[in-house]
Coordinates of C-alpha atoms in Angstrom, one line a residue:
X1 CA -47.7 18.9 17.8
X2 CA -45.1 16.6 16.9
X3 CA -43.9 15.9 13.3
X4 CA -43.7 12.4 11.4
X5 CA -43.5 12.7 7.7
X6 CA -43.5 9.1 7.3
X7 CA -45.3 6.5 9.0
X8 CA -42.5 4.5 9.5
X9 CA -38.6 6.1 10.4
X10 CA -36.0 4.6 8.5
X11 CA -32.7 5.0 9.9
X12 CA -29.9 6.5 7.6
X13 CA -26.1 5.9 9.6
X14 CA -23.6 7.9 8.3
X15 CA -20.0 7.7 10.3
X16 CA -18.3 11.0 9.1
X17 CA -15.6 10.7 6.8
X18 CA -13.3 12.6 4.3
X19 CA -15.5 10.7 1.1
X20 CA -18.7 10.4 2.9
X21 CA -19.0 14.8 3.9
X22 CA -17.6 15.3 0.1
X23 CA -20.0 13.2 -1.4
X24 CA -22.5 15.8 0.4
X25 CA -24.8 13.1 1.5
X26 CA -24.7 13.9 5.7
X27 CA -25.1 18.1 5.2
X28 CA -28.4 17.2 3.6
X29 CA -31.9 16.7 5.2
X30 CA -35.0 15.2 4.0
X31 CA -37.0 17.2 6.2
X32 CA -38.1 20.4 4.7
X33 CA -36.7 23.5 6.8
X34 CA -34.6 21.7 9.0
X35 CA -30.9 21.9 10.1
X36 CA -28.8 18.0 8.6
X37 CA -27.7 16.5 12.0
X38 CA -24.0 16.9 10.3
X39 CA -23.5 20.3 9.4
X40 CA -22.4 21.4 12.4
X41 CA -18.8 22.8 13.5
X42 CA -17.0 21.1 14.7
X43 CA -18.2 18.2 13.0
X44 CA -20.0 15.2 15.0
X45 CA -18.6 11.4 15.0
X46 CA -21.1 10.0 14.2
X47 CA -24.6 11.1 12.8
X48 CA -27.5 8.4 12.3
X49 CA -30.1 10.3 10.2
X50 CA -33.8 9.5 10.8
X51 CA -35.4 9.8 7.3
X52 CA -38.8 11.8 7.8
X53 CA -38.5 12.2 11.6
X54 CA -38.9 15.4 12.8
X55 CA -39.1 16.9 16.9
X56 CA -41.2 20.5 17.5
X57 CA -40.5 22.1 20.4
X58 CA -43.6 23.8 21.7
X59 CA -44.9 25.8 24.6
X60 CA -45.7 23.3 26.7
X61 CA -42.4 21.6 26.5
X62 CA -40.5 21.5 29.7
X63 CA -36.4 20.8 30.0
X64 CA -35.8 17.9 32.4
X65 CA -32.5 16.9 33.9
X66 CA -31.6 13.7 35.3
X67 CA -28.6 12.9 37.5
X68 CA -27.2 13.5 41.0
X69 CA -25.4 16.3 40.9
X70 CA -26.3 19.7 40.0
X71 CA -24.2 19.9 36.8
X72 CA -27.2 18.3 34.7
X73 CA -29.6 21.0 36.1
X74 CA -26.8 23.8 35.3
X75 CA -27.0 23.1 31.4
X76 CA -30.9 22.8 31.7
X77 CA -30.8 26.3 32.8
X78 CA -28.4 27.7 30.8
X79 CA -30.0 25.3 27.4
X80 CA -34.0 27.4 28.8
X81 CA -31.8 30.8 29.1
X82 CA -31.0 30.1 25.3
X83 CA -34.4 29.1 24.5
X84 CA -37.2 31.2 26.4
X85 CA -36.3 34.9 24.7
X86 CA -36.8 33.9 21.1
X87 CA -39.5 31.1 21.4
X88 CA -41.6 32.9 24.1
X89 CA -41.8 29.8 25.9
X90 CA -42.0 29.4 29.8
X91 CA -39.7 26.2 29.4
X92 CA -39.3 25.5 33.1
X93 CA -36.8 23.3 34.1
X94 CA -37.8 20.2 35.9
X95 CA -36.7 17.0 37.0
X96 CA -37.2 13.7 35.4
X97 CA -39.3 11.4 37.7
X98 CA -38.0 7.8 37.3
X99 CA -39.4 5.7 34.4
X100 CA -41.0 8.6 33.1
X101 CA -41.1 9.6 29.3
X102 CA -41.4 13.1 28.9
X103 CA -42.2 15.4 25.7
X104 CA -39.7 18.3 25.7
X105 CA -35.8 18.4 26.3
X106 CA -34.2 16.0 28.7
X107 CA -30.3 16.1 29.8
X108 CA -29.3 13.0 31.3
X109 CA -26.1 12.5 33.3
X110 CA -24.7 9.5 34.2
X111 CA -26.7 6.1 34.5
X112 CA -26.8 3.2 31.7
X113 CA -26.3 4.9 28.2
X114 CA -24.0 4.8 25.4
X115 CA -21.1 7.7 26.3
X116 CA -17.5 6.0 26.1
X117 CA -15.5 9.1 26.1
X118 CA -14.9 12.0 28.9
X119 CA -16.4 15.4 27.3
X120 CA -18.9 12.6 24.9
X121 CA -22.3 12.8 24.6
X122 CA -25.4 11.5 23.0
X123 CA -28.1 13.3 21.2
X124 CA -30.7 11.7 19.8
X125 CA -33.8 13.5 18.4
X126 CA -37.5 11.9 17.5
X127 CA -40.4 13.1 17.3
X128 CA -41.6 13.2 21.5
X129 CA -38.6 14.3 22.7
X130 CA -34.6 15.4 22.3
X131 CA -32.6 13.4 24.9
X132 CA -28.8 14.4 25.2
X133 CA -26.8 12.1 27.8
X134 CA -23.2 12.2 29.2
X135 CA -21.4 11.4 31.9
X136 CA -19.9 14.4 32.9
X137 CA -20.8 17.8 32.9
X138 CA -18.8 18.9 29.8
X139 CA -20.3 16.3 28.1
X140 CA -23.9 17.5 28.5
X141 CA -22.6 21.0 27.4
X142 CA -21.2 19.8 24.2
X143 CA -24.2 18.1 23.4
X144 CA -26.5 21.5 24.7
X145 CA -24.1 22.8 22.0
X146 CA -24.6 20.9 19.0
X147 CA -28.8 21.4 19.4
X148 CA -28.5 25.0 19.8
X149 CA -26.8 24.7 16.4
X150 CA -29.6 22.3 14.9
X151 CA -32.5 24.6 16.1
X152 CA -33.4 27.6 12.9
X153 CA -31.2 30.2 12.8
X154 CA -33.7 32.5 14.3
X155 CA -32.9 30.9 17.9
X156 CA -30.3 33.3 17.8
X157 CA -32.4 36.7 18.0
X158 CA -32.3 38.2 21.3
X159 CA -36.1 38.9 20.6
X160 CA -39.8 36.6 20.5
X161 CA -39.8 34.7 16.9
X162 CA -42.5 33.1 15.3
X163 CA -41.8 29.1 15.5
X164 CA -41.7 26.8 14.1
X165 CA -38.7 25.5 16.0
X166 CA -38.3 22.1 14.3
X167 CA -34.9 19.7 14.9
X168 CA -34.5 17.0 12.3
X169 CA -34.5 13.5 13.9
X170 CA -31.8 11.3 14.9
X171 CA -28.9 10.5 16.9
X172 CA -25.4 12.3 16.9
X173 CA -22.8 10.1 18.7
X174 CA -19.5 12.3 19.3
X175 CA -16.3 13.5 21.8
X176 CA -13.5 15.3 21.0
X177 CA -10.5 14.5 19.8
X178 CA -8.8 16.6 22.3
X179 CA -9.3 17.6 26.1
X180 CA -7.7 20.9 25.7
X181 CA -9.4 23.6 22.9
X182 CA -8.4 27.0 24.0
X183 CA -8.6 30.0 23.2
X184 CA -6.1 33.0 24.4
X185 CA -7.2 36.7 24.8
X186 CA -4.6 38.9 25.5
X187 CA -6.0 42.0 27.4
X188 CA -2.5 42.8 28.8
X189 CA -1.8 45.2 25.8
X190 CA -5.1 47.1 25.4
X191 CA -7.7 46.5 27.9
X192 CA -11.1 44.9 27.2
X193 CA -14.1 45.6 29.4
X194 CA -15.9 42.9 31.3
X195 CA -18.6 43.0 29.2
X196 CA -16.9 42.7 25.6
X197 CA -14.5 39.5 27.4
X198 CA -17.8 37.8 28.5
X199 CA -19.3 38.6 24.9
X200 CA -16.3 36.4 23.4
X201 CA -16.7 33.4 26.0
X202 CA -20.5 33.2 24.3
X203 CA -19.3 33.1 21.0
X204 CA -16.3 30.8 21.5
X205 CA -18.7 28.5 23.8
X206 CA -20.6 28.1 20.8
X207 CA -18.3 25.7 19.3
X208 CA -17.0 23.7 22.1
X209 CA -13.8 25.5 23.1
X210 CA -13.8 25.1 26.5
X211 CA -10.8 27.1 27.7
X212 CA -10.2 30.7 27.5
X213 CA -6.5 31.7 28.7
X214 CA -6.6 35.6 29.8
X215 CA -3.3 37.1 29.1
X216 CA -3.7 39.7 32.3
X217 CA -0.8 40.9 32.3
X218 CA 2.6 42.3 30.1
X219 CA 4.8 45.0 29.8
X220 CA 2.1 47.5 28.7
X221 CA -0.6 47.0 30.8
X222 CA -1.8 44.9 34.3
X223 CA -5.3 44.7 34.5
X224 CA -6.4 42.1 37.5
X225 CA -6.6 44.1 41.0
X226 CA -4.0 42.5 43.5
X227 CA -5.3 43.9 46.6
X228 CA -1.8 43.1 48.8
X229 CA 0.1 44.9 45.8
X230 CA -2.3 48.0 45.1
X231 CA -0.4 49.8 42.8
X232 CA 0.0 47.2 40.1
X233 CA -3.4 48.6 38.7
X234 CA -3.1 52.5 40.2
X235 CA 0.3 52.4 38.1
X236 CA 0.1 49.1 35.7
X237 CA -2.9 48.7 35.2
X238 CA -3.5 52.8 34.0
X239 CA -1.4 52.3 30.5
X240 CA -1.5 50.0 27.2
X241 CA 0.1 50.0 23.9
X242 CA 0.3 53.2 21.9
X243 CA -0.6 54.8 25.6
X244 CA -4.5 53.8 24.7
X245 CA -6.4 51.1 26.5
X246 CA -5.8 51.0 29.5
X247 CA -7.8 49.5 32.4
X248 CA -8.0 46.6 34.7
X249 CA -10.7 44.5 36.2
X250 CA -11.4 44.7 39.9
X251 CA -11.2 41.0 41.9
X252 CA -15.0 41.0 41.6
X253 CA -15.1 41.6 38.4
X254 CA -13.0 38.7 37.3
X255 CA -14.7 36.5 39.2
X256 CA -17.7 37.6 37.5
X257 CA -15.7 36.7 34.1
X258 CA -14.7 33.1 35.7
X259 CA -18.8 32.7 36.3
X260 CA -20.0 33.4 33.8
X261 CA -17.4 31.2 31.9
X262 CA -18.3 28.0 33.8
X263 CA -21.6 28.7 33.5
X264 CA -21.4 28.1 29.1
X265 CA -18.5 25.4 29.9
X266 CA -15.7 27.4 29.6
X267 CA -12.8 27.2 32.5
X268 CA -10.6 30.3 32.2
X269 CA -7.2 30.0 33.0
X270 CA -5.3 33.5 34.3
X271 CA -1.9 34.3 32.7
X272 CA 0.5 36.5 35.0
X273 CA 3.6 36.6 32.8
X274 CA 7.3 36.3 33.8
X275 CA 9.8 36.5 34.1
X276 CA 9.9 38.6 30.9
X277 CA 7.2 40.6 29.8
X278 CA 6.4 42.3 33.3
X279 CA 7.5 45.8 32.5
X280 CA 4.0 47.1 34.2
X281 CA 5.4 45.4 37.8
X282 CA 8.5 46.8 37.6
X283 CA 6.8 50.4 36.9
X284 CA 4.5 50.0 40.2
X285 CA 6.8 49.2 42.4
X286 CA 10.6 49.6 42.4
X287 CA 11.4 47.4 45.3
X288 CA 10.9 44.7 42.2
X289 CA 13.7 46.2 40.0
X290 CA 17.5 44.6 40.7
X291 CA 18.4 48.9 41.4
X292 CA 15.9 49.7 43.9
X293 CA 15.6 52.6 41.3
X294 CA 11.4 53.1 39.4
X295 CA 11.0 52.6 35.7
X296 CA 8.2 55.0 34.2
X297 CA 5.2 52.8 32.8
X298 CA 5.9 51.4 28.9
X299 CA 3.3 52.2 26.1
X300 CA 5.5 51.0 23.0
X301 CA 4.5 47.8 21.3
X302 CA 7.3 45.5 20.8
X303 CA 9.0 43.8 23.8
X304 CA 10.6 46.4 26.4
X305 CA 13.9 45.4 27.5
X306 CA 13.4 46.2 30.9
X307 CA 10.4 44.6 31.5
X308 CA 12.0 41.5 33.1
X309 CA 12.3 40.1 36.8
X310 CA 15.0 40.5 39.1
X311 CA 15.8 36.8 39.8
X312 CA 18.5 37.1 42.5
X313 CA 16.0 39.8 44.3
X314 CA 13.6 37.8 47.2
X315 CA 11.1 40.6 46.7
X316 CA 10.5 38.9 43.0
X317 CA 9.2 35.6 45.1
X318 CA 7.2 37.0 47.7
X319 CA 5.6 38.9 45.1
X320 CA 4.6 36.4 43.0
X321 CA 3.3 34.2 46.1
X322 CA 1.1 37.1 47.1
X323 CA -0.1 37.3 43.3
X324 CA -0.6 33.7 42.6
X325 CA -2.2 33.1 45.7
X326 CA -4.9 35.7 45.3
X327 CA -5.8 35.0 41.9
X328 CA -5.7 31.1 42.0
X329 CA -8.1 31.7 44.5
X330 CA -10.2 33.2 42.3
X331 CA -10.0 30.8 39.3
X332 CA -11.5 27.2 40.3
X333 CA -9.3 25.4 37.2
X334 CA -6.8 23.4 36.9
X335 CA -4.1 25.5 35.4
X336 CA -2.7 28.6 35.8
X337 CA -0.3 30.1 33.2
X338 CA 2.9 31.1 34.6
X339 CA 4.4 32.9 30.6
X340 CA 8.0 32.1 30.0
X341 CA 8.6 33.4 26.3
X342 CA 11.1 35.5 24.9
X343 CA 13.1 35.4 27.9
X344 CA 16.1 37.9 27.5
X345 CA 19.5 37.1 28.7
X346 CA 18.9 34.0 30.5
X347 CA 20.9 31.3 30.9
X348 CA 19.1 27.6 31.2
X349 CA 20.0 27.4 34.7
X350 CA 18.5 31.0 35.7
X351 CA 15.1 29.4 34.2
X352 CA 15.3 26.1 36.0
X353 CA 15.7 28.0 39.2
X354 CA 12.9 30.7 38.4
X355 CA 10.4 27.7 37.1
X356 CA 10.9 25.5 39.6
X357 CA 10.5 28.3 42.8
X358 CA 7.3 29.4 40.4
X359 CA 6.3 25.6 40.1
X360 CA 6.5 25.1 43.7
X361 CA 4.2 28.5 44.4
X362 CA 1.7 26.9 42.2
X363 CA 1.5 23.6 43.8
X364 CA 1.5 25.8 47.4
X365 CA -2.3 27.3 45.7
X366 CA -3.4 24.1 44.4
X367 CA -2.8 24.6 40.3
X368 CA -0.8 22.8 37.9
X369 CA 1.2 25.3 35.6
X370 CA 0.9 26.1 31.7
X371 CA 4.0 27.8 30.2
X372 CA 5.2 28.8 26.6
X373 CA 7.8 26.4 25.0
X374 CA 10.3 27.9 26.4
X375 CA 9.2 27.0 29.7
X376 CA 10.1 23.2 28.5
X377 CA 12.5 21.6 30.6
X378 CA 12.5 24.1 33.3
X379 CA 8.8 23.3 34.4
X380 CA 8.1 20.0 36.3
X381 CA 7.4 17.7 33.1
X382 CA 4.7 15.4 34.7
X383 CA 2.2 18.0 35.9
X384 CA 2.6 20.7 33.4
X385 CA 1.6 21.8 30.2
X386 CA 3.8 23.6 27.8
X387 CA 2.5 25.5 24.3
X388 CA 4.3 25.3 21.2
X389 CA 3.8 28.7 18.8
X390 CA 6.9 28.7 16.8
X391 CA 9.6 26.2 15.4
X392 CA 13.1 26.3 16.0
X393 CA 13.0 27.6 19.8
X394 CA 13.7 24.8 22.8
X395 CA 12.3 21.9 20.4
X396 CA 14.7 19.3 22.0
X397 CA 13.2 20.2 25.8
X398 CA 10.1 19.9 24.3
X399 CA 10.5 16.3 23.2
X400 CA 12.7 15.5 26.2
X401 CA 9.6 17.1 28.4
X402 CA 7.1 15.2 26.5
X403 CA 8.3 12.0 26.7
X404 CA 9.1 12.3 30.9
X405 CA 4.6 12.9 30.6
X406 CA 4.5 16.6 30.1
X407 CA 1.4 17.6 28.0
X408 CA 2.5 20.1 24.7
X409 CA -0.3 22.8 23.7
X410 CA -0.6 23.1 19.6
X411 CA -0.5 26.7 18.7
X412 CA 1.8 27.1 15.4
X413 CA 1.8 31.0 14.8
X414 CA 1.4 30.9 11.2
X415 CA -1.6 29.0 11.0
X416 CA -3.4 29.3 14.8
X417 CA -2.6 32.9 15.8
X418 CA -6.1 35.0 15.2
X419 CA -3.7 38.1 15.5
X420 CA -2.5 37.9 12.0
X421 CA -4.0 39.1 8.8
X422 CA -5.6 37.3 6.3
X423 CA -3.9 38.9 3.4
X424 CA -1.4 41.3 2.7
X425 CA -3.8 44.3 2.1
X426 CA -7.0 43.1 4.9
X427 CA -7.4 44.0 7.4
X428 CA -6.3 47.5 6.7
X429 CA -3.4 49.0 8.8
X430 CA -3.0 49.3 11.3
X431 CA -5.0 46.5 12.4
X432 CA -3.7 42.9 12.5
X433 CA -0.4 41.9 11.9
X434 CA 1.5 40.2 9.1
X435 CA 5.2 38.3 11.3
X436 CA 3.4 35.0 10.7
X437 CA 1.2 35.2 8.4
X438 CA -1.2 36.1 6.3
X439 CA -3.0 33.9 7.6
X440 CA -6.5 33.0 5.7
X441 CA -9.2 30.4 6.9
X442 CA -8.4 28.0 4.6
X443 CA -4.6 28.1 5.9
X444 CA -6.0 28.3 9.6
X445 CA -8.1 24.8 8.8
X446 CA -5.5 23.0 7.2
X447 CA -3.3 21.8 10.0
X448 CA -2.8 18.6 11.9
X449 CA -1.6 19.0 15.5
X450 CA 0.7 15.7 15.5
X451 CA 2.6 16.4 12.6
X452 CA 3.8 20.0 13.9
X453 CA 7.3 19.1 15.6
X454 CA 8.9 16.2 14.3
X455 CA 9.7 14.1 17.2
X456 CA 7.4 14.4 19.4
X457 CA 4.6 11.3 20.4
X458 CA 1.3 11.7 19.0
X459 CA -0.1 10.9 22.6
X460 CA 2.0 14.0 24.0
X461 CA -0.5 16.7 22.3
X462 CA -2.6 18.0 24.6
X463 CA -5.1 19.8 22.7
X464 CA -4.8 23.2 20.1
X465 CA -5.1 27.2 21.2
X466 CA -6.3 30.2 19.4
X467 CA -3.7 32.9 20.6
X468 CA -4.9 36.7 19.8
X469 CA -2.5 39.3 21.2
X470 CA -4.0 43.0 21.1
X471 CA -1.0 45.2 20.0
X472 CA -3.1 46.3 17.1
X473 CA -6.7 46.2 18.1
X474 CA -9.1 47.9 20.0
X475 CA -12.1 46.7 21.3
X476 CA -14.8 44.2 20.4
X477 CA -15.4 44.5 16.8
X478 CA -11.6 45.0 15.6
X479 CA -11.1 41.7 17.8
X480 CA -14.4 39.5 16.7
X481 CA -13.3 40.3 12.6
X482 CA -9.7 38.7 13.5
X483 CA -10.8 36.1 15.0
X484 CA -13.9 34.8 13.4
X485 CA -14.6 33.1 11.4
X486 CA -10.7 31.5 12.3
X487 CA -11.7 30.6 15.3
X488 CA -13.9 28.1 14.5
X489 CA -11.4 26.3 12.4
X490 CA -9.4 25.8 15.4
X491 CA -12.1 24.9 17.1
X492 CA -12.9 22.2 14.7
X493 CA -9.0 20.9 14.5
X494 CA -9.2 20.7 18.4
X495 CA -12.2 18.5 18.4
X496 CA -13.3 16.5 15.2
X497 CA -11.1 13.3 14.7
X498 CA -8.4 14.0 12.0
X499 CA -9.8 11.3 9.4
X500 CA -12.6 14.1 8.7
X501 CA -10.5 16.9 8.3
X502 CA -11.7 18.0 4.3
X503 CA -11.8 21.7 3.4
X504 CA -14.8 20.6 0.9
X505 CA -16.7 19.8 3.7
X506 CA -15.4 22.5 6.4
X507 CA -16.3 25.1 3.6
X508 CA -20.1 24.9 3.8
X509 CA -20.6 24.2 7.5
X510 CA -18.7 27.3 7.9
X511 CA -20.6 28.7 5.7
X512 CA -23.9 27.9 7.3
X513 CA -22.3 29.7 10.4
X514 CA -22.4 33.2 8.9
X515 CA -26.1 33.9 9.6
X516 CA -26.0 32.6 13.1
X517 CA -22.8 35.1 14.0
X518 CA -24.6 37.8 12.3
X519 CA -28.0 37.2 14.3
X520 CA -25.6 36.9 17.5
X521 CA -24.0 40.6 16.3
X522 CA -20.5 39.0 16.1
X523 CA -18.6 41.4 14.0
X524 CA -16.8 38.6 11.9
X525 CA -15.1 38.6 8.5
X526 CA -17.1 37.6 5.4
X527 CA -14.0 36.3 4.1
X528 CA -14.3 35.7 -0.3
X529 CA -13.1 32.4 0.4
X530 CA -16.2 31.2 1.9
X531 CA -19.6 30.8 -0.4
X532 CA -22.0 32.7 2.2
X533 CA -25.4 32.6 2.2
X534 CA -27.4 35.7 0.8
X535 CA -27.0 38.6 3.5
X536 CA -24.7 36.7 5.8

């Protein structure tokens, strides 16, 4: 049965501003029991409200896709993996015959429609059908996105629910504002089990971040298996920080991580630091040290001084060749992420040398490199990508890098980094950490990207990043109640156009988050700011 509470559907437009969400006007729906088209994070574009228009998903509904290539029929099936467990319905996915007008779900790539903007999509909602077209594949993912937050809360349970499962009616217009909105897990310190890393890619997917960085490697720990270089993980990949966590995932097993990634629209990029930070190399093998002599594996937590690359020694290169090569070939993105902070001892010439042999190594495996800031200036300018975290450190290389084309990554520490507490006194010690911050959700929202590093163009910001290094947590839960409900502020800044940014109207779409993270078990901080609903 289909729902029209009025014979006739007015259109209500509302283009998302600062005065328009404050007013309060586009979080609120005139059709009983539904989800407004607008409160969504992060927030849409533009939202067209159809007053009394309603679409019911039933059990005869199928989910069509439309297009050429199999991308459209990838976020049909992942859109009916969402959808058949709570519903009960078959849901099969079908394809669109042409002309046809179907009742159900249909993702339509490419062809006549109205996306202008790579990652863009439309959804529009009445009461036969909900159509979501795009032109790329990211695009139909956003959009699968933005329904699965406009469907009841109850879409959520990993169990059958009683329906009805109702989507107010309308269309959502909408693309980000940036291409890059990351997210970095650092599971160099303390390991973190396949399971639990594929557990944050669903939450993080939720909200269209659609890269996840894996830190795989530092001085306390290496956890990816390097099959020409064995005892990385029989050595480094056996200790963490505080001597706990250790662990490492075997080549299948990341390439399990990097599928199941793609599969929710999330490309992970692998991080192999250097050429500080490697303390867990040098401890496998000592042919990397500049003495020929071993180092015993390091389990402290700050920085170890002699976790850094030999860069007169060939060994160091071949090395990294052997390691770049074999995990590249397991990561189908763009980018790899080469490290380069808090590089001890170096002169500027040491790190041009070391960047540009690593540069060249990356172009060899077909990847573009992503390096801290103070990889600026020493990395190739036009086809890498650098991340600011802190002021102060190599800001005029920055600039210089940025205007040659180099792309800069937004990750200011004191307002971005999920590692840091929210206040003084929570999280309790020993978990989270306090060098940057506190840092509370109103502090992580109220940021703009382009006003970070005086200097540097606008159109040289890349995107934003989520950093959460481990020194202080272990496993799942300690992790998920840093980083949400932070995370989603990020994820907001990353994509909603900057006009909108309003912690008024942040506030309650957050808020309206809290019962969908708790029906997804995501262990996340109830934090006093926010005014959550009952039992959220």
């Amino acid at each position: 049965m289909r729902l029209t509470v009025t014979g006739v559907a007015m259109a209500m437009t509302v283009t998302l501003s600062t005065a328009a969400v404050s007013a309060g006007s586009p979080t609120v729906s005139d059709v009983r029991g539904v989800v407004p088209l607008a409160a969504v994070v992060p927030q849409p574009v533009g939202v067209r409200t159809a007053r009394g228009v309603a679409f019911d998903l039933e059990s005869t509904d199928a989910i069509y896709a439309t297009g050429s290539s199999a991308d459209a029929k990838d976020a049909a099936n992942f859109l009916a993996g969402l959808l058949r467990i709570p519903t009960g319905y078959p849901l099969e996915v079908r394809e669109l015959p042409a002309g046809a007008k179907p009742a159900g779900i249909v993702l339509s790539l490419g062809g006549n429609n109205a996306v202008t903007k790579k990652e863009g999509y439309r959804l529009d909602i009445d009461d036969d059908a909900v159509t979501i077209e795009a032109d790329d594949r990211a695009g139909l993912f956003n959009g699968v996105a933005t329904l699965r937050q406009l469907l009841p809360v109850k879409v959520e349970r990993k169990q059958q629910m009683p329906g009805p499962w109702r989507v107010q009616g309308g269309t959502i217009d909408d693309a980000p504002r940036y291409a890059y909105r990351g997210a970095m897990l650092d599971v160099g310190r303390h390991f973190l089990p396949k399971v639990d890393v594929e557990k944050y890619i669903d939450t993080i997917a939720r909200y269209k971040v659609n890269y996840l960085r894996l830190h795989l490697t530092d001085d306390q720990g290496w956890r990816i298996e390097i099959k020409s270089w064995p005892e990385l993980t029989e050595v480094g990949g056996q200790s963490g920080a505080g001597d706990q966590g250790g662990g490492f995932y075997t080549q299948e097993d990341y390439k399990g991580i990097v599928q199941y990634a793609q599969a929710r629209g999330v490309t992970v990029i692998p991080e192999i630091d250097g050429p500080d930070h490697t303390h867990a190399a040098l401890a496998s093998y000592a042919k990397l040290t500049c003495d020929g002599e071993a180092i015993e594996p390091y389990v402290g937590y700050p920085k170890s001084d002699e976790g850094v690359l030999c860069l007169d020694n060939p060994t160091t290169y071949e090395f990294l060749d052997d390691v770049i090569g074999e995990v590249a070939a397991l990561s189908p993105g763009p980018y790899f992420a080469v490290g380069g902070d808090e590089t001890s001892g170096r002169t500027k010439e040491q790190l041009d040398t070391y960047f540009s042999k690593v540069a060249k190594l990356l172009e060899k495996h077909g990847k573009k490199p992503l390096g801290w800031m103070e990889a600026a200036g020493s990395l190739p300018a036009e086809s890498s990508m650098t991340e600011f975290w802190v002021p102060g450190i190599n800001e005029d290389q920055i600039i210089a890098s940025a205007k040659a084309g180099g792309k800069v990554i937004m990750a200011p520490a004191m307002t971005a980094y999920l590692d840091q507490k929210y206040t003084d006194s929570y999280p309790e010690y020993p978990l989270g950490q306090t060098w940057a911050g506190p840092t509370s959700v109103q502090r992580s929202y109220e940021w703009d990207p382009e006003n970070q590093l005086e200097g540097l163009p606008a159109s040289a910001v890349g995107g934003v990043d989520a950093p959460l290094f481990t020194e202080t947590v272990f496993g799942i839960h300690q992790l998920e109640s840093l980083a949400f409900p932070r995370l989603l502020s990020i994820a907001e800044i990353g994509w909603a156009k900057a006009s909108s940014h309003d912690w008024k109207s942040f506030e309650p779409r957050l808020a309206a988050q809290g019962p969908r993270l708790r029906e997804a078990r995501v262990d996340y901080y109830p934090s006093p700011e926010i005014d959550w609903p009952m039992g959220s």
